[in-house]
Each structure stands twice: as structure tokens, then as C-alpha cells.
Amino acid sequence: MQSSLRKAVSPTFEIVFAGAFSAGKSMLINALLERELLYSAEGHATGTEWYIFYAEAEQEKVILTFLSEVEIREQAVALCQKLGLTAPSNINDNEMVGLLRQAGAAIIQKEGGESKSERAKQAKALILLLEGFEANRDRIHSLNNATYSMEQFNFSNLKEAAGYARRGSNSAVLKRIDYYCNHPLLADGNVIIDTPGIDAPVQKDAELTYRKIEHPDTSAVVCVLKPASAGDMTKEETELIEKMRSNSGIRDRVFYVFNRIDETWYNTQLRQRLDDLILAQFRDTTRVYKTSGLLGFYGSQIKHTNGRDRFGLDSVFAESVKSLNGVEETPQFVNKLNRYCANSGKLSPGTFRISVNSFETPNQNYVRILAEQGTNLITQLIQDSGIEEFRSATTRYLTEEKRPQLFASLADDLQPVCINLRNNYLRGCLKS
Ligand SMILES: Nc1nc2c(ncn2[C@@H]2O[C@H](COP(=O)(O)OP(=O)(O)OP(=O)(O)O)[C@@H](O)[C@H]2O)c(=O)[nH]1
Ligand SMILES: [Mg+2]
């Protein structure tokens, strides 16, 4: 009873984001929270679990938790066994570790590249683990999981922490990362969890994600899918979906998100294939969403810009327009917005009269279009990104379905006690 009471009074709702690598999980979370919190990039980007909790504005922080030396050695031994290499008796022995790294590199070369085969992926994982251990040697404790605050790392904001912990050797030795961040979506106990792709090069990543999905504390699973840009589901995506469907405890808490939906706007075939797929395989669920995390996220960022900072070119995108030879670079989003205006078919010509001119540079087009169209265009873009619809659906689910369930289970737990009390009291009355 005490535990149900605790849950009802101060609940936590864990929302786990899972899916194939590069589906856009991290970007989708950035879009939901309207901030660049997580590291998002082409290729495998996320290498560890990220928890995002609520914090008051002045109390934002990051906590990094490292694996212990024992855990790292266990992982190294397991990888060596799979690879048929002699397991290290001591990972502090530089000579032994050096030889292992060479052996790993030789395997990758023989396999023809880092992600060419399961064996090459394992060899890469071993190298990253050993490198990560060496680079973070003084931070790692032998038996316990050492934790560090962002001050101890001299990070001045959450984004810098994300850069340090992005996939690579550092992420190989990190157990998890906790962000405390100020956003209304996180208030009332909602916790967002980002995971590495299920087809990530490191097997333990995928296992971690599966365990998290199955965990009874998980309130919702957001399954981020790639077919909007890939045409079909991958083997790993199909497996993930089948696993979730066969488990009645999980089935009812899954949201299916087809991300990168913008790519279907320019490709009839992709659009058709996605519609067919949804019709054939997702007919029995109402929780299917189509989003563009990328457009939703940048839309939320340029909402706060204006002509004075060239709609973000001098602020949000200042780093990406910089170039060495004096000619400005074009940020990825600028091309996406121009294309959206020219070819997406999303903007009614009656409301939006837009020309994308070949005699202007992409950046010039971008600034002129936004100056001409004002905030209406940004509002429309955010709407077409599907982010707000998805955000309100998840919030509704948590407040209208999950929260009442907590009170229902508290009532269930209270019921037998109350009945016993009542009977006891009645018996007492009868006796007297
Ligand atoms: N066109 C388009 N690109 C997107 C979208 N969302 C993300 N991307 C791009 O896809 C790439 C991968 O995005 P991430 O957010 O890192 O994907 P992820 O699922 O977190 O990937 P891992 O962490 O590696 O598993 C990045 O280059 C993004 O810019 C989208 O909605 N549309
Ligand atoms: Mg990611």
C-alpha cells in the first residue's frame, strides 16, 4: 500500500525512445523539448542511456555515471572471448592493452571495415572500450560506479556534456547520463529516456534497450521508425515490433513514430510505400504518428529569431555558416526550408506566395522568404512537422490514462484492508 501510495503521490512516468540507428530519436527529443539537448548526427550518434528529468530553471545540471573497472574488464573479457583473443588479466597493463588494440584493428581490416560484419563491430567495440578506459582512467573507480557533476568536467551547459558523451570512446565507458532540465513537459514526474539504436555496433546497447522497454516502470515506449526515408523496415525494426506486440504488458503502451516524414514529401514512391506499410501492419493501433524531428526542432528555434539576426544565420546557425574562404556555408536546415517552400506541396498557393530564386544563394532565399512570410510560415512548418500533435498525444496519454491508473491501483490495494477493517469493526459491535 505504501508503495502504491508513493507512486500515486509522486509518480514517475518513464518514456523510452527506441528504434534503429539514425532514425532520429535524439532529434525528436530535442524537438519535443525545443532545445538542443542531445547529440544528433549522421552515423551512430548515441552510445549510452540518457535520462532527462525535470529541474527548476536555476537548477539545471548533468550527472555522468561511469562503469566500474570491474565492469569494463568483464566487457573486455566477453568481447575477447567472442573474438577468439586472449582475454586481458589486467586492463591496466599498457603492453597487454596495446596488443589487444592492434589485434582489434587487424580484425577490422580483415573484415573490410568497422561495420562490415558482426565480428568487425565487436572488434571496434573492444577498441573503443580500451581507449575510453585509458582516456578516463583517473575518473573510473575499481568497484563502484563513479559519478561526476558538470562542474567537475568544466561544462558550462548541457550541450557541452552531450558533445563529450557522444558515441565513441567516452560513451563506451559511461553507464548513463542524467540531465536535469527545465521544461513543462517534464514536470509532474515525466522522464524521457534516449537509447542507442537497436542495431548499434555494440551488442550491449541493443540489450540495454530491450531491457528498458520490458521494464515494468516504463510507462510509454516511443518506437521511432525509419521507413519514411528508407522505404522498408529493417530486420531489427521488424524484430523490435514483433517483440513488443507479443508482450501484452508492452503492447498497450507503444507509440509508433514514423520520423523523417519530410523525405516522403518529395518522393511519391516513398510516400506510397509508407502508406501501404501503415495500412498493412499498423491497422490495429491508433497510436501512429508521422513526424519530422528536424523541421520541428529548427522551427522551434527560429520562432525566436528575426531579420536582425537573419532568422538564425547569425545566432542559431552561426557555427554552421562559418567558413574559411569568406563564402558562407549553407546550414542543413536552410536547404530543407527552401525545399519545403518550393516543392513540398504543403503550402497552399493562396496563403503563401513564395518564390525560391535561382539567382539568389540558399541563405539569401532563406532570409528573404522568412522576411516576406513572417511567422505564419514558421507556424505552418511546425504544424507540418507533426511534433505538436505527437507531443499532445503523449501528454494526454500520461495525464488521462496513466495517472488515473495509479489511483486505481492504490484503490485496489486499499480495498481488502478497508473491507477487513469494516468487518472487524462490525464484529466488535456485534460482540458488545
Ligand atoms: N530529413 C530528416 N532528417 C532527420 C530528421 N530527424 C533527424 N534527421 C537526421 O538524421 C540523422 C540522425 O539523427 P539522430 O537524431 O542522431 O538519430 P538517432 O536515432 O538518435 O541515432 P543514434 O543515436 O545513432 O541511434 C541526423 O543527421 C539528423 O539531422 C527528420 O525528421 N528529417
Ligand atoms: Mg541518438
XYZ file of C-alpha atoms and ligand atoms in Angstrom:
465
model
C 0.000 0.000 0.000
C 2.798 2.324 0.886
C 4.437 1.755 -2.459
C 1.211 2.392 -4.398
C 0.618 5.488 -2.303
C 4.115 6.753 -3.055
C 3.570 6.134 -6.760
C 0.241 7.951 -6.754
C 1.532 10.945 -4.785
C 4.830 11.449 -6.583
C 4.713 9.391 -9.751
C 7.413 8.987 -12.353
C 6.472 8.180 -15.907
C 9.369 6.855 -17.907
C 9.077 7.387 -21.641
C 11.628 5.316 -23.538
C 12.653 6.233 -27.087
C 13.809 3.220 -29.062
C 14.499 2.441 -32.696
C 17.060 1.884 -35.395
C 20.202 3.989 -35.524
C 19.815 7.354 -37.211
C 16.007 7.127 -37.150
C 16.107 10.490 -35.412
C 15.382 9.560 -31.787
C 17.697 12.185 -30.337
C 16.480 14.865 -32.736
C 12.860 14.023 -31.934
C 13.537 14.511 -28.221
C 15.277 17.808 -28.950
C 12.183 18.799 -30.932
C 9.805 17.805 -28.128
C 11.767 19.816 -25.596
C 12.520 22.591 -28.121
C 16.190 22.584 -27.150
C 19.386 21.113 -28.487
C 19.998 18.790 -25.567
C 21.074 15.548 -27.141
C 23.773 14.855 -29.622
C 22.261 14.112 -33.013
C 24.296 13.320 -36.112
C 24.651 11.082 -39.101
C 26.058 7.644 -38.284
C 25.764 6.050 -34.870
C 25.450 9.004 -32.540
C 24.121 7.891 -29.166
C 26.127 5.309 -27.247
C 24.585 5.250 -23.815
C 21.323 5.791 -21.960
C 20.344 9.404 -21.364
C 17.765 10.224 -18.738
C 16.108 13.624 -18.832
C 14.424 14.721 -15.606
C 12.720 17.928 -14.584
C 14.598 20.757 -12.882
C 13.743 24.305 -11.884
C 15.270 26.849 -14.264
C 18.172 27.735 -11.967
C 18.948 24.143 -11.116
C 19.719 22.533 -14.432
C 22.565 20.034 -14.237
C 24.179 16.913 -15.667
C 25.430 13.843 -13.857
C 27.704 11.368 -15.609
C 27.974 7.816 -14.291
C 30.935 5.712 -15.341
C 31.223 1.941 -15.485
C 33.492 0.469 -12.814
C 36.847 -1.031 -13.731
C 35.424 -4.465 -12.928
C 32.531 -3.927 -15.352
C 34.891 -2.689 -18.036
C 37.139 -5.715 -17.570
C 34.113 -8.024 -17.770
C 33.068 -6.417 -21.040
C 36.596 -6.606 -22.417
C 36.864 -10.282 -21.469
C 33.483 -11.075 -23.049
C 34.469 -9.312 -26.287
C 37.840 -11.078 -26.367
C 36.146 -14.430 -25.940
C 33.788 -13.724 -28.840
C 36.705 -12.604 -30.977
C 38.911 -15.547 -30.011
C 41.571 -13.285 -28.455
C 43.377 -13.952 -25.197
C 41.430 -12.110 -22.515
C 43.442 -9.485 -20.587
C 44.205 -10.397 -16.976
C 44.851 -6.743 -16.211
C 43.450 -3.836 -18.234
C 45.942 -1.505 -16.574
C 48.815 -3.280 -18.243
C 49.644 -0.927 -21.116
C 51.544 -3.505 -23.088
C 48.748 -6.078 -22.943
C 46.147 -3.455 -23.856
C 48.282 -2.167 -26.728
C 48.486 -5.660 -28.205
C 44.733 -6.131 -27.897
C 44.075 -2.868 -29.700
C 46.362 -3.932 -32.502
C 44.601 -7.296 -32.717
C 41.234 -5.453 -32.890
C 42.469 -3.193 -35.670
C 43.754 -6.214 -37.611
C 40.332 -7.886 -37.376
C 38.584 -4.752 -38.668
C 40.992 -4.572 -41.570
C 40.497 -8.231 -42.403
C 36.702 -7.833 -42.330
C 36.927 -4.848 -44.669
C 35.657 -2.072 -42.361
C 34.234 -1.200 -38.940
C 30.649 -2.132 -39.614
C 31.132 -4.737 -42.314
C 30.364 -7.702 -40.059
C 29.355 -8.618 -36.553
C 32.978 -9.526 -35.864
C 34.249 -6.156 -37.071
C 31.674 -4.368 -34.917
C 32.817 -6.325 -31.873
C 36.453 -5.518 -32.590
C 35.544 -1.833 -32.863
C 33.659 -2.036 -29.581
C 36.730 -3.548 -27.899
C 38.989 -0.785 -29.198
C 36.588 1.960 -28.060
C 36.266 0.356 -24.641
C 40.038 0.166 -24.145
C 40.542 3.714 -25.446
C 37.749 5.028 -23.256
C 39.273 3.338 -20.217
C 42.659 4.848 -20.921
C 41.289 8.345 -21.574
C 39.156 8.364 -18.420
C 41.475 6.307 -16.213
C 41.500 8.697 -13.216
C 37.729 9.039 -13.248
C 36.979 5.323 -13.143
C 36.828 3.502 -9.806
C 37.690 -0.124 -9.417
C 34.468 -1.403 -7.846
C 31.804 1.287 -7.790
C 30.226 3.445 -10.452
C 31.792 6.874 -10.095
C 29.537 9.864 -10.721
C 30.565 13.379 -11.698
C 28.764 16.681 -11.936
C 29.150 19.038 -14.854
C 31.243 21.424 -12.741
C 33.799 18.667 -12.236
C 34.066 18.441 -16.009
C 34.017 22.217 -16.507
C 30.985 22.012 -18.776
C 29.140 25.290 -18.808
C 25.933 23.875 -20.251
C 24.101 20.671 -21.090
C 25.117 20.797 -24.737
C 28.819 20.610 -23.925
C 28.167 17.481 -21.881
C 26.348 15.990 -24.872
C 29.402 16.630 -27.048
C 31.702 14.855 -24.594
C 29.425 11.850 -24.244
C 28.513 11.276 -27.883
C 29.260 7.824 -29.235
C 32.898 6.933 -29.207
C 35.425 6.001 -26.591
C 33.921 8.162 -23.823
C 30.458 6.737 -24.287
C 31.926 3.205 -24.202
C 32.866 3.640 -20.536
C 29.835 5.663 -19.458
C 26.995 3.787 -17.830
C 24.418 6.523 -18.055
C 23.902 10.263 -18.220
C 21.299 12.174 -16.251
C 20.106 15.566 -17.401
C 18.009 17.794 -15.193
C 16.295 20.206 -17.465
C 13.649 22.889 -17.209
C 10.694 22.090 -19.450
C 6.964 21.858 -18.647
C 6.726 18.504 -20.451
C 8.975 17.004 -17.758
C 7.096 18.436 -14.804
C 4.766 16.058 -12.896
C 7.292 13.237 -12.947
C 7.759 12.627 -16.665
C 11.196 11.264 -17.509
C 12.435 10.959 -21.088
C 14.972 8.260 -21.912
C 17.052 8.223 -25.078
C 18.715 4.946 -26.048
C 21.310 3.859 -28.612
C 19.974 2.411 -31.878
C 18.840 -1.233 -31.606
C 21.154 -2.102 -34.490
C 24.054 -0.234 -32.883
C 27.527 -1.716 -33.369
C 27.765 -2.625 -29.710
C 25.597 -5.577 -28.770
C 25.215 -4.442 -25.165
C 23.470 -1.284 -26.403
C 20.694 -3.258 -28.034
C 20.291 -5.481 -24.976
C 20.103 -2.419 -22.777
C 17.304 -1.000 -24.897
C 15.312 -4.230 -24.847
C 15.639 -4.499 -21.080
C 14.460 -0.937 -20.691
C 11.414 -1.477 -22.910
C 10.386 -4.549 -20.940
C 10.883 -2.937 -17.547
C 7.599 -2.571 -15.601
C 8.468 1.045 -14.657
C 8.378 2.060 -18.308
C 5.136 3.965 -18.869
C 5.420 4.515 -22.602
C 7.662 3.332 -25.419
C 8.159 5.604 -28.389
C 9.240 3.412 -31.238
C 10.934 5.665 -33.777
C 10.884 4.087 -37.222
C 12.835 4.816 -40.353
C 10.738 3.618 -43.315
C 9.711 7.173 -44.217
C 13.241 7.613 -45.501
C 14.283 4.003 -46.109
C 11.143 2.665 -47.817
C 11.041 -0.514 -45.748
C 11.561 -1.694 -42.222
C 14.904 -3.204 -41.360
C 15.261 -6.661 -39.855
C 15.958 -5.105 -36.447
C 12.901 -2.837 -36.659
C 10.645 -5.776 -37.515
C 12.099 -7.789 -34.639
C 11.586 -4.923 -32.221
C 7.968 -4.501 -33.252
C 7.253 -8.212 -33.104
C 8.763 -8.456 -29.653
C 6.631 -5.584 -28.393
C 3.463 -6.926 -29.957
C 3.885 -10.364 -28.460
C 4.108 -8.908 -24.957
C 0.716 -7.797 -23.677
C 2.293 -5.669 -20.946
C 4.181 -3.616 -23.519
C 1.771 -3.659 -26.442
C -0.608 -1.117 -24.961
C 1.994 1.465 -24.165
C 3.716 1.830 -27.540
C 3.648 4.898 -29.763
C 4.814 4.283 -33.325
C 6.504 7.292 -34.856
C 7.488 7.373 -38.490
C 10.131 10.062 -38.389
C 11.866 11.848 -41.282
C 8.440 12.237 -42.856
C 9.705 15.277 -44.808
C 11.523 12.890 -47.132
C 8.200 11.479 -48.343
C 7.007 14.939 -49.418
C 9.453 14.910 -52.308
C 9.176 11.293 -53.303
C 5.830 9.805 -54.349
C 7.168 6.286 -54.209
C 8.371 6.631 -50.628
C 5.039 8.156 -49.641
C 3.115 5.314 -51.251
C 5.269 2.656 -49.642
C 4.840 4.202 -46.215
C 1.061 4.442 -46.617
C 0.930 0.790 -47.724
C 3.086 -0.295 -44.808
C 0.926 1.529 -42.270
C -2.215 0.084 -43.792
C -0.857 -3.446 -43.839
C 0.928 -3.617 -40.495
C -0.313 -0.854 -38.234
C -4.014 -1.060 -38.829
C -4.741 -2.323 -35.329
C -3.230 0.626 -33.479
C -4.359 4.224 -33.306
C -1.027 5.408 -31.989
C 0.748 6.019 -35.279
C 2.400 9.392 -35.827
C 4.326 10.921 -38.675
C 6.931 13.462 -37.696
C 9.873 15.446 -38.864
C 12.006 15.932 -35.789
C 14.433 18.002 -37.801
C 11.916 20.565 -39.088
C 10.057 20.617 -35.773
C 13.233 21.259 -33.822
C 14.630 24.026 -36.041
C 11.157 25.515 -36.434
C 11.031 25.898 -32.654
C 14.471 27.536 -32.698
C 13.825 30.115 -35.418
C 10.491 31.100 -33.859
C 12.557 33.359 -31.607
C 14.653 34.952 -34.366
C 14.026 37.882 -36.715
C 15.543 39.879 -39.565
C 18.187 41.381 -37.279
C 19.968 38.061 -36.777
C 18.974 36.943 -40.287
C 16.484 34.454 -38.863
C 19.121 32.497 -37.041
C 22.005 32.599 -39.535
C 23.840 34.867 -37.082
C 22.657 33.097 -33.945
C 21.296 29.518 -34.027
C 23.328 28.662 -37.155
C 26.320 30.952 -36.565
C 28.668 27.960 -36.215
C 27.467 26.208 -39.342
C 27.610 29.241 -41.679
C 31.215 29.998 -40.747
C 33.714 29.257 -43.461
C 37.403 29.772 -44.045
C 37.371 31.333 -47.508
C 34.789 34.050 -46.815
C 31.931 32.319 -48.653
C 29.141 31.390 -46.247
C 28.211 27.752 -45.827
C 24.562 26.684 -46.084
C 23.177 25.070 -42.924
C 21.269 21.812 -43.480
C 18.040 23.419 -42.272
C 18.251 26.298 -44.780
C 18.191 23.846 -47.671
C 15.359 21.959 -46.020
C 13.279 25.109 -45.565
C 13.847 26.322 -49.130
C 12.882 22.931 -50.435
C 9.793 22.894 -48.224
C 8.753 26.235 -49.717
C 9.452 25.210 -53.307
C 8.351 21.588 -53.611
C 6.688 20.062 -50.586
C 3.135 20.716 -51.755
C 2.335 21.558 -48.138
C 1.825 25.309 -48.596
C -1.378 26.465 -50.226
C -0.511 28.958 -53.006
C -3.456 31.108 -51.937
C -1.977 31.740 -48.495
C 1.733 31.564 -49.246
C 3.100 33.290 -52.330
C 6.710 32.197 -52.273
C 9.385 32.172 -54.914
C 12.699 30.406 -54.475
C 15.067 32.207 -56.834
C 17.941 30.599 -58.645
C 19.825 33.924 -58.784
C 19.995 34.115 -55.009
C 22.122 31.925 -52.724
C 20.255 29.470 -50.486
C 20.952 31.691 -47.476
C 19.642 34.801 -49.311
C 16.490 32.968 -50.349
C 16.003 31.802 -46.782
C 16.315 35.271 -45.228
C 14.098 36.924 -47.867
C 11.386 34.252 -47.665
C 11.177 34.473 -43.884
C 11.136 38.290 -44.026
C 8.259 38.181 -46.541
C 6.216 35.446 -44.882
C 6.681 36.267 -41.235
C 5.708 33.872 -38.500
C 2.857 32.273 -40.475
C 5.338 30.213 -42.427
C 7.132 29.015 -39.288
C 3.828 28.134 -37.648
C 2.822 26.136 -40.720
C 6.206 24.390 -40.803
C 5.918 23.353 -37.154
C 2.410 22.099 -37.774
C 3.544 20.044 -40.770
C 6.397 18.590 -38.700
C 3.770 16.702 -36.680
C 5.685 17.369 -33.458
C 2.921 19.212 -31.647
C 0.362 16.535 -32.421
C 2.730 13.866 -31.144
C 3.597 15.900 -28.048
C -0.024 16.454 -27.080
C -0.881 12.780 -27.699
C 1.842 11.589 -25.315
C 0.945 14.184 -22.693
C -2.724 13.213 -22.964
C -1.881 9.542 -22.582
C 0.165 10.171 -19.439
C -2.305 12.502 -17.757
C -5.567 10.883 -18.823
C -4.634 7.198 -18.851
C -1.506 6.514 -16.830
C -2.140 8.871 -13.912
C -5.676 7.616 -13.179
C -4.286 4.051 -13.302
C -2.084 4.864 -10.314
C -5.093 5.884 -8.263
C -6.993 2.838 -9.450
C -4.213 0.534 -8.237
C -3.993 2.415 -4.944
C -7.747 1.882 -4.527
C -7.318 -1.819 -5.365
C -4.626 -2.152 -2.709
C -6.712 -0.290 -0.154
C -9.864 -2.276 -0.776
C -9.041 -5.531 1.099
C -7.668 -3.562 4.039
C -10.792 -1.435 4.219
C -13.055 -4.468 3.970
C -11.159 -6.199 6.760
C -11.327 -3.106 8.920
C -15.027 -2.785 8.364
C -15.667 -6.453 9.162
C -13.538 -6.232 12.230
C -15.412 -3.193 13.422
C -18.791 -4.804 12.743
C -17.741 -7.939 14.617
C -16.679 -5.721 17.520
C -20.081 -4.015 17.518
C -21.932 -7.344 17.455
C -19.939 -8.701 20.384
C -20.665 -5.699 22.542
N 15.319 14.698 -43.162
C 15.298 14.476 -41.867
N 16.453 14.172 -41.235
C 16.387 13.947 -39.910
C 15.181 14.010 -39.188
N 15.439 13.741 -37.876
C 16.776 13.505 -37.801
N 17.344 13.630 -39.012
C 18.776 13.462 -39.329
O 19.107 12.096 -39.145
C 20.396 11.939 -38.572
C 20.316 11.070 -37.326
O 19.578 11.728 -36.300
P 19.744 11.337 -34.759
O 18.819 12.204 -34.003
O 21.173 11.341 -34.375
O 19.200 9.839 -34.792
P 19.222 8.735 -33.630
O 18.045 7.860 -33.865
O 19.328 9.376 -32.300
O 20.544 7.916 -33.974
P 21.521 7.019 -32.999
O 21.709 7.782 -31.750
O 22.764 6.864 -33.795
O 20.825 5.709 -32.774
C 20.908 13.353 -38.305
O 21.811 13.709 -39.316
C 19.656 14.210 -38.351
O 19.934 15.509 -38.817
C 13.978 14.352 -39.906
O 12.892 14.447 -39.362
N 14.120 14.569 -41.238
Mg 20.675 9.222 -30.821
